[in-house]
Amino acid sequence: MFSHVMVGVNDLEVSKKFYDALLGTLGVAPGFANKNRYFYRSPGGTFAISTPINGAPANHGNGSTIGFTAQSPEQADAFHAAGVAHGGTSCEEPPGFREGPGGTLYLAYVRDPDGNKLCVLHRPAKK
């Protein structure tokens, strides 16, 4: 459905260090530069960070969340830990299993240095 997701950032190099560490836990290679942007490519899609083209400060969308897929709870925990260790902040509930209408999910939430809310989700195999 999507070709890519891009978020605005205010300090491109600080954000690159954050996302290199965060997405590295999911097996994604470090971002590659293209003008005022970095792109992260995987078989599941493309994620990008960019300073705003219009020169105005980047800001996050209230109520917005960008979700990534983890292969295990341990990978989700590593994602969360890498985010916090590289300038992000934990948000929502602590990483863990949640029960909902869609079944059991393992979720971990973190905000990047610019306040963008990120989630990593692991959906356990049904028994």
PDB file of N, CA, C and O in Angstrom, residues 1-37:
ATOM      1  N   MET A   1       0.805  -1.186   0.000  1.00  0.00           N
ATOM      2  CA  MET A   1       0.000   0.000   0.000  1.00  0.00           C
ATOM      3  C   MET A   1       0.856   1.262   0.000  1.00  0.00           C
ATOM      4  O   MET A   1       0.536   2.220  -0.663  1.00  0.00           O
ATOM      5  N   PHE A   2       1.955   1.284   0.752  1.00  0.00           N
ATOM      6  CA  PHE A   2       2.789   2.474   0.840  1.00  0.00           C
ATOM      7  C   PHE A   2       4.092   2.275   0.081  1.00  0.00           C
ATOM      8  O   PHE A   2       4.670   1.200   0.120  1.00  0.00           O
ATOM      9  N   SER A   3       4.572   3.345  -0.541  1.00  0.00           N
ATOM     10  CA  SER A   3       5.889   3.273  -1.163  1.00  0.00           C
ATOM     11  C   SER A   3       6.965   3.620  -0.150  1.00  0.00           C
ATOM     12  O   SER A   3       8.061   3.073  -0.195  1.00  0.00           O
ATOM     13  N   HIS A   4       6.640   4.555   0.769  1.00  0.00           N
ATOM     14  CA  HIS A   4       7.607   4.963   1.782  1.00  0.00           C
ATOM     15  C   HIS A   4       6.906   5.767   2.873  1.00  0.00           C
ATOM     16  O   HIS A   4       5.786   6.231   2.693  1.00  0.00           O
ATOM     17  N   VAL A   5       7.613   5.926   3.976  1.00  0.00           N
ATOM     18  CA  VAL A   5       7.193   6.806   5.064  1.00  0.00           C
ATOM     19  C   VAL A   5       8.370   7.725   5.338  1.00  0.00           C
ATOM     20  O   VAL A   5       9.515   7.266   5.426  1.00  0.00           O
ATOM     21  N   MET A   6       8.102   9.033   5.462  1.00  0.00           N
ATOM     22  CA  MET A   6       9.157  10.001   5.746  1.00  0.00           C
ATOM     23  C   MET A   6       8.720  10.871   6.912  1.00  0.00           C
ATOM     24  O   MET A   6       7.559  11.276   6.979  1.00  0.00           O
ATOM     25  N   VAL A   7       9.663  11.134   7.826  1.00  0.00           N
ATOM     26  CA  VAL A   7       9.390  12.048   8.923  1.00  0.00           C
ATOM     27  C   VAL A   7      10.371  13.210   8.864  1.00  0.00           C
ATOM     28  O   VAL A   7      11.515  13.057   8.432  1.00  0.00           O
ATOM     29  N   GLY A   8       9.882  14.373   9.300  1.00  0.00           N
ATOM     30  CA  GLY A   8      10.726  15.545   9.378  1.00  0.00           C
ATOM     31  C   GLY A   8      11.557  15.532  10.643  1.00  0.00           C
ATOM     32  O   GLY A   8      11.091  15.110  11.702  1.00  0.00           O
ATOM     33  N   VAL A   9      12.801  15.986  10.513  1.00  0.00           N
ATOM     34  CA  VAL A   9      13.720  16.072  11.648  1.00  0.00           C
ATOM     35  C   VAL A   9      14.405  17.436  11.622  1.00  0.00           C
ATOM     36  O   VAL A   9      14.499  18.072  10.568  1.00  0.00           O
ATOM     37  N   ASN A  10      14.885  17.871  12.773  1.00  0.00           N
ATOM     38  CA  ASN A  10      15.556  19.171  12.843  1.00  0.00           C
ATOM     39  C   ASN A  10      17.067  19.069  12.746  1.00  0.00           C
ATOM     40  O   ASN A  10      17.709  19.969  12.219  1.00  0.00           O
ATOM     41  N   ASP A  11      17.654  18.004  13.250  1.00  0.00           N
ATOM     42  CA  ASP A  11      19.099  17.798  13.165  1.00  0.00           C
ATOM     43  C   ASP A  11      19.320  16.469  12.449  1.00  0.00           C
ATOM     44  O   ASP A  11      19.191  15.398  13.048  1.00  0.00           O
ATOM     45  N   LEU A  12      19.647  16.553  11.183  1.00  0.00           N
ATOM     46  CA  LEU A  12      19.737  15.359  10.342  1.00  0.00           C
ATOM     47  C   LEU A  12      20.764  14.353  10.868  1.00  0.00           C
ATOM     48  O   LEU A  12      20.499  13.154  10.883  1.00  0.00           O
ATOM     49  N   GLU A  13      21.912  14.814  11.317  1.00  0.00           N
ATOM     50  CA  GLU A  13      22.959  13.880  11.755  1.00  0.00           C
ATOM     51  C   GLU A  13      22.619  13.241  13.100  1.00  0.00           C
ATOM     52  O   GLU A  13      22.897  12.058  13.304  1.00  0.00           O
ATOM     53  N   VAL A  14      22.023  13.988  14.025  1.00  0.00           N
ATOM     54  CA  VAL A  14      21.576  13.398  15.293  1.00  0.00           C
ATOM     55  C   VAL A  14      20.521  12.334  15.010  1.00  0.00           C
ATOM     56  O   VAL A  14      20.549  11.231  15.568  1.00  0.00           O
ATOM     57  N   SER A  15      19.588  12.656  14.135  1.00  0.00           N
ATOM     58  CA  SER A  15      18.525  11.705  13.800  1.00  0.00           C
ATOM     59  C   SER A  15      19.061  10.499  13.064  1.00  0.00           C
ATOM     60  O   SER A  15      18.578   9.387  13.258  1.00  0.00           O
ATOM     61  N   LYS A  16      20.051  10.685  12.198  1.00  0.00           N
ATOM     62  CA  LYS A  16      20.646   9.532  11.501  1.00  0.00           C
ATOM     63  C   LYS A  16      21.248   8.562  12.505  1.00  0.00           C
ATOM     64  O   LYS A  16      21.043   7.350  12.405  1.00  0.00           O
ATOM     65  N   LYS A  17      21.978   9.066  13.494  1.00  0.00           N
ATOM     66  CA  LYS A  17      22.559   8.187  14.517  1.00  0.00           C
ATOM     67  C   LYS A  17      21.455   7.430  15.254  1.00  0.00           C
ATOM     68  O   LYS A  17      21.582   6.226  15.515  1.00  0.00           O
ATOM     69  N   PHE A  18      20.369   8.126  15.605  1.00  0.00           N
ATOM     70  CA  PHE A  18      19.239   7.493  16.276  1.00  0.00           C
ATOM     71  C   PHE A  18      18.643   6.389  15.408  1.00  0.00           C
ATOM     72  O   PHE A  18      18.482   5.248  15.855  1.00  0.00           O
ATOM     73  N   TYR A  19      18.295   6.703  14.162  1.00  0.00           N
ATOM     74  CA  TYR A  19      17.633   5.722  13.304  1.00  0.00           C
ATOM     75  C   TYR A  19      18.576   4.613  12.835  1.00  0.00           C
ATOM     76  O   TYR A  19      18.139   3.476  12.642  1.00  0.00           O
ATOM     77  N   ASP A  20      19.862   4.896  12.649  1.00  0.00           N
ATOM     78  CA  ASP A  20      20.806   3.820  12.329  1.00  0.00           C
ATOM     79  C   ASP A  20      20.791   2.776  13.443  1.00  0.00           C
ATOM     80  O   ASP A  20      20.741   1.566  13.180  1.00  0.00           O
ATOM     81  N   ALA A  21      20.834   3.225  14.701  1.00  0.00           N
ATOM     82  CA  ALA A  21      20.833   2.297  15.841  1.00  0.00           C
ATOM     83  C   ALA A  21      19.484   1.603  15.972  1.00  0.00           C
ATOM     84  O   ALA A  21      19.419   0.377  16.129  1.00  0.00           O
ATOM     85  N   LEU A  22      18.406   2.379  15.895  1.00  0.00           N
ATOM     86  CA  LEU A  22      17.060   1.834  16.074  1.00  0.00           C
ATOM     87  C   LEU A  22      16.734   0.804  14.997  1.00  0.00           C
ATOM     88  O   LEU A  22      16.370  -0.332  15.295  1.00  0.00           O
ATOM     89  N   LEU A  23      16.871   1.183  13.742  1.00  0.00           N
ATOM     90  CA  LEU A  23      16.496   0.285  12.646  1.00  0.00           C
ATOM     91  C   LEU A  23      17.515  -0.833  12.453  1.00  0.00           C
ATOM     92  O   LEU A  23      17.182  -1.895  11.934  1.00  0.00           O
ATOM     93  N   GLY A  24      18.740  -0.607  12.909  1.00  0.00           N
ATOM     94  CA  GLY A  24      19.748  -1.673  12.875  1.00  0.00           C
ATOM     95  C   GLY A  24      19.314  -2.884  13.679  1.00  0.00           C
ATOM     96  O   GLY A  24      19.656  -4.023  13.342  1.00  0.00           O
ATOM     97  N   THR A  25      18.528  -2.675  14.750  1.00  0.00           N
ATOM     98  CA  THR A  25      18.047  -3.804  15.548  1.00  0.00           C
ATOM     99  C   THR A  25      17.072  -4.672  14.756  1.00  0.00           C
ATOM    100  O   THR A  25      16.831  -5.814  15.126  1.00  0.00           O
ATOM    101  N   LEU A  26      16.510  -4.118  13.673  1.00  0.00           N
ATOM    102  CA  LEU A  26      15.585  -4.876  12.817  1.00  0.00           C
ATOM    103  C   LEU A  26      16.279  -5.410  11.566  1.00  0.00           C
ATOM    104  O   LEU A  26      15.626  -5.920  10.662  1.00  0.00           O
ATOM    105  N   GLY A  27      17.599  -5.252  11.506  1.00  0.00           N
ATOM    106  CA  GLY A  27      18.357  -5.752  10.366  1.00  0.00           C
ATOM    107  C   GLY A  27      18.394  -4.807   9.183  1.00  0.00           C
ATOM    108  O   GLY A  27      18.770  -5.209   8.077  1.00  0.00           O
ATOM    109  N   VAL A  28      18.044  -3.544   9.393  1.00  0.00           N
ATOM    110  CA  VAL A  28      18.050  -2.557   8.324  1.00  0.00           C
ATOM    111  C   VAL A  28      19.414  -1.860   8.307  1.00  0.00           C
ATOM    112  O   VAL A  28      19.918  -1.435   9.345  1.00  0.00           O
ATOM    113  N   ALA A  29      19.989  -1.729   7.093  1.00  0.00           N
ATOM    114  CA  ALA A  29      21.296  -1.090   6.932  1.00  0.00           C
ATOM    115  C   ALA A  29      21.216   0.394   7.282  1.00  0.00           C
ATOM    116  O   ALA A  29      20.139   0.995   7.216  1.00  0.00           O
ATOM    117  N   PRO A  30      22.356   1.004   7.641  1.00  0.00           N
ATOM    118  CA  PRO A  30      22.360   2.440   7.927  1.00  0.00           C
ATOM    119  C   PRO A  30      21.784   3.237   6.760  1.00  0.00           C
ATOM    120  O   PRO A  30      21.872   2.832   5.599  1.00  0.00           O
ATOM    121  N   GLY A  31      21.229   4.397   7.089  1.00  0.00           N
ATOM    122  CA  GLY A  31      20.621   5.248   6.071  1.00  0.00           C
ATOM    123  C   GLY A  31      21.651   5.748   5.068  1.00  0.00           C
ATOM    124  O   GLY A  31      22.807   5.968   5.407  1.00  0.00           O
ATOM    125  N   PHE A  32      21.199   5.932   3.825  1.00  0.00           N
ATOM    126  CA  PHE A  32      22.079   6.504   2.815  1.00  0.00           C
ATOM    127  C   PHE A  32      21.552   7.874   2.422  1.00  0.00           C
ATOM    128  O   PHE A  32      20.353   8.117   2.376  1.00  0.00           O
ATOM    129  N   ALA A  33      22.499   8.789   2.159  1.00  0.00           N
ATOM    130  CA  ALA A  33      22.166  10.192   1.932  1.00  0.00           C
ATOM    131  C   ALA A  33      21.658  10.449   0.525  1.00  0.00           C
ATOM    132  O   ALA A  33      22.086   9.817  -0.440  1.00  0.00           O
ATOM    133  N   ASN A  34      20.720  11.399   0.453  1.00  0.00           N
ATOM    134  CA  ASN A  34      20.243  11.952  -0.806  1.00  0.00           C
ATOM    135  C   ASN A  34      19.804  13.374  -0.484  1.00  0.00           C
ATOM    136  O   ASN A  34      18.728  13.580   0.072  1.00  0.00           O
ATOM    137  N   LYS A  35      20.671  14.344  -0.771  1.00  0.00           N
ATOM    138  CA  LYS A  35      20.448  15.758  -0.444  1.00  0.00           C
ATOM    139  C   LYS A  35      20.232  15.906   1.055  1.00  0.00           C
ATOM    140  O   LYS A  35      21.083  15.503   1.835  1.00  0.00           O
ATOM    141  N   ASN A  36      19.109  16.471   1.481  1.00  0.00           N
ATOM    142  CA  ASN A  36      18.849  16.712   2.908  1.00  0.00           C
ATOM    143  C   ASN A  36      18.020  15.585   3.513  1.00  0.00           C
ATOM    144  O   ASN A  36      17.202  15.802   4.393  1.00  0.00           O
ATOM    145  N   ARG A  37      18.260  14.361   3.055  1.00  0.00           N
ATOM    146  CA  ARG A  37      17.493  13.206   3.519  1.00  0.00           C
ATOM    147  C   ARG A  37      18.402  11.993   3.690  1.00  0.00           C
ATOM    148  O   ARG A  37      19.450  11.900   3.078  1.00  0.00           O
TER     149      ARG A  37
END
